[in-house]
Coordinates of C-alpha atoms in Angstrom, one line a residue:
Chain A
M1 CA 0.0 0.0 0.0
T2 CA 1.2 3.5 -0.7
A3 CA 0.3 6.7 1.2
Y4 CA -1.4 9.3 -0.9
T5 CA -3.2 12.6 -0.4
A6 CA -6.3 13.0 -2.6
V7 CA -7.2 16.6 -3.2
V8 CA -10.9 16.9 -4.1
T9 CA -12.0 20.3 -5.3
V10 CA -15.8 20.8 -5.4
R11 CA -17.2 23.9 -7.2
L12 CA -20.6 25.1 -8.2
K13 CA -21.4 24.4 -11.9
R14 CA -21.2 27.4 -14.2
G15 CA -24.6 29.2 -14.2
V16 CA -25.5 28.2 -10.6
L17 CA -25.7 31.4 -8.5
D18 CA -23.2 31.8 -5.7
P19 CA -24.5 34.6 -3.4
E20 CA -21.6 34.0 -0.9
A21 CA -18.9 34.5 -3.6
E22 CA -20.8 37.5 -5.0
T23 CA -20.9 39.1 -1.5
T24 CA -17.2 38.4 -1.1
R25 CA -16.5 40.0 -4.5
Q26 CA -18.5 43.1 -3.6
A27 CA -16.8 43.4 -0.3
L28 CA -13.4 43.3 -1.9
S29 CA -14.5 45.9 -4.5
R30 CA -15.7 48.2 -1.6
L31 CA -12.3 47.8 0.0
G32 CA -10.9 49.3 -3.2
F33 CA -9.5 46.1 -4.8
G34 CA -9.6 45.8 -8.6
L35 CA -11.0 42.4 -9.6
D36 CA -13.4 40.9 -12.1
E37 CA -15.0 37.6 -11.3
L38 CA -14.6 35.6 -8.1
R39 CA -15.4 31.9 -7.8
A40 CA -15.4 30.0 -4.5
A41 CA -14.7 26.3 -4.2
D42 CA -14.4 23.7 -1.4
R43 CA -11.1 21.9 -1.2
F44 CA -10.8 18.5 0.7
E45 CA -7.3 17.0 1.3
I46 CA -7.8 13.3 2.2
D47 CA -4.9 11.2 3.4
L48 CA -5.4 7.6 2.4
D49 CA -3.4 4.4 1.7
A50 CA -4.1 2.6 -1.6
E51 CA -2.7 -0.1 -3.9
S52 CA -2.0 2.4 -6.7
E53 CA -2.6 6.0 -7.9
A54 CA -5.6 4.7 -9.9
A55 CA -7.1 3.0 -6.9
A56 CA -6.7 6.2 -4.9
T57 CA -8.3 8.3 -7.7
E58 CA -11.2 5.9 -7.9
R59 CA -11.8 6.0 -4.1
A60 CA -11.7 9.8 -4.0
E61 CA -14.1 10.0 -7.0
S62 CA -16.6 7.8 -5.2
M63 CA -16.2 9.8 -2.0
A64 CA -17.1 12.9 -4.1
E65 CA -20.0 11.1 -5.8
R66 CA -21.4 9.7 -2.5
L67 CA -20.9 12.6 -0.1
L68 CA -18.6 15.6 -0.9
A69 CA -20.4 16.9 -4.1
N70 CA -24.1 17.2 -5.0
P71 CA -24.1 16.1 -8.6
T72 CA -27.1 18.5 -9.4
I73 CA -25.2 21.7 -8.6
H74 CA -21.5 20.7 -8.3
D75 CA -18.6 19.8 -10.5
Y76 CA -15.6 18.2 -8.8
S77 CA -12.0 17.4 -9.7
V78 CA -9.5 14.9 -8.1
D79 CA -5.8 15.3 -7.9
I80 CA -3.6 12.7 -6.3
E81 CA -0.3 13.6 -4.5
N82 CA 2.2 11.2 -3.0
R83 CA 2.5 11.7 0.7
Chain B
M1 CA -2.1 45.1 -18.1
T2 CA -2.3 41.3 -18.2
A3 CA -5.3 39.0 -17.2
Y4 CA -4.5 36.7 -14.4
T5 CA -6.4 34.3 -12.1
A6 CA -5.3 34.4 -8.5
V7 CA -6.0 31.2 -6.6
V8 CA -6.1 31.9 -2.8
T9 CA -6.4 28.9 -0.6
V10 CA -7.4 29.5 3.0
R11 CA -7.0 26.7 5.5
L12 CA -7.2 26.5 9.3
K13 CA -3.8 26.5 11.0
R14 CA -2.5 23.1 12.3
G15 CA -3.9 22.5 15.7
V16 CA -7.1 24.5 15.2
L17 CA -10.0 22.1 15.6
D18 CA -12.2 21.7 12.5
P19 CA -15.5 20.0 13.5
E20 CA -16.9 20.2 10.0
A21 CA -13.9 18.3 8.5
E22 CA -14.1 15.8 11.3
T23 CA -17.8 15.2 10.7
T24 CA -17.1 14.7 7.0
R25 CA -14.3 12.3 7.8
Q26 CA -16.5 10.2 10.1
A27 CA -19.4 10.2 7.6
L28 CA -17.0 8.9 4.9
S29 CA -15.7 6.2 7.3
R30 CA -19.3 5.2 8.1
L31 CA -19.9 4.8 4.4
G32 CA -17.1 2.3 4.4
F33 CA -14.3 4.4 2.8
G34 CA -10.8 3.8 4.1
L35 CA -9.1 7.1 4.9
D36 CA -6.8 8.7 7.5
E37 CA -7.0 12.4 8.0
L38 CA -9.2 14.9 6.1
R39 CA -8.5 18.6 6.0
A40 CA -10.9 21.2 4.4
A41 CA -9.9 24.5 2.9
D42 CA -11.6 27.4 1.1
R43 CA -10.4 28.1 -2.4
F44 CA -11.0 31.5 -4.1
E45 CA -10.4 32.0 -7.8
I46 CA -10.1 35.7 -8.5
D47 CA -9.9 37.0 -12.1
L48 CA -8.0 40.3 -12.1
D49 CA -5.9 42.4 -14.4
A50 CA -2.4 43.5 -13.2
E51 CA 0.8 45.0 -14.5
S52 CA 2.8 41.9 -13.6
E53 CA 2.6 38.5 -11.9
A54 CA 4.3 40.1 -8.8
A55 CA 1.6 42.9 -8.7
A56 CA -1.2 40.2 -9.0
T57 CA 0.4 38.2 -6.2
E58 CA 0.7 41.3 -4.0
R59 CA -2.9 42.3 -4.6
A60 CA -4.2 38.7 -3.8
E61 CA -2.1 38.6 -0.6
S62 CA -3.6 41.8 0.6
M63 CA -7.1 40.6 -0.3
A64 CA -6.4 37.6 1.9
E65 CA -5.0 39.7 4.7
R66 CA -7.9 42.2 4.6
L67 CA -10.9 39.9 4.1
L68 CA -10.5 36.3 3.0
A69 CA -8.4 34.9 5.9
N70 CA -8.5 35.5 9.6
P71 CA -4.8 35.7 10.6
T72 CA -5.6 34.3 14.1
I73 CA -6.8 30.9 12.8
H74 CA -6.0 30.8 9.1
D75 CA -3.0 30.2 6.9
Y76 CA -3.3 31.1 3.2
S77 CA -1.4 30.5 0.0
V78 CA -1.6 32.4 -3.3
D79 CA -1.0 30.9 -6.8
I80 CA -1.2 33.0 -9.9
E81 CA -2.3 31.6 -13.3
N82 CA -2.3 33.3 -16.6
R83 CA -5.9 33.7 -17.9

């Protein structure tokens, strides 16, 4: 078994309104910062042991499908790092 | 001016309890997933125009210091991508 860290990034699908991100964008603007769009995402770093990188990827993807992401409104991506 | 995307990742400092991450870790365990630690972080993707990569980094760092991160409990990192 090898020790990996799976980084699962969960973001709202394009077109889904994100009031929290919009509020943050406006607050930064009011503070005088120049910026265009702002998107917020959740990042999960999961330490796990797996037979291979492919096995770690598969497990992280099913974690996202089963719990971390709501397929109706979220997209997710998985990156695997050696620990 | 050049178009950049600043990715600001805000995470709790080591040692600061994260009940939400712990609840997520336990839920994944109960679903039968094998995992060790789980850390959650907020990821902000900020589209901005700046004179240089250094200027974009500096602006994103002060956005983190002023609003996105609470220096008492958070660490943050900034990565700059060309848009």
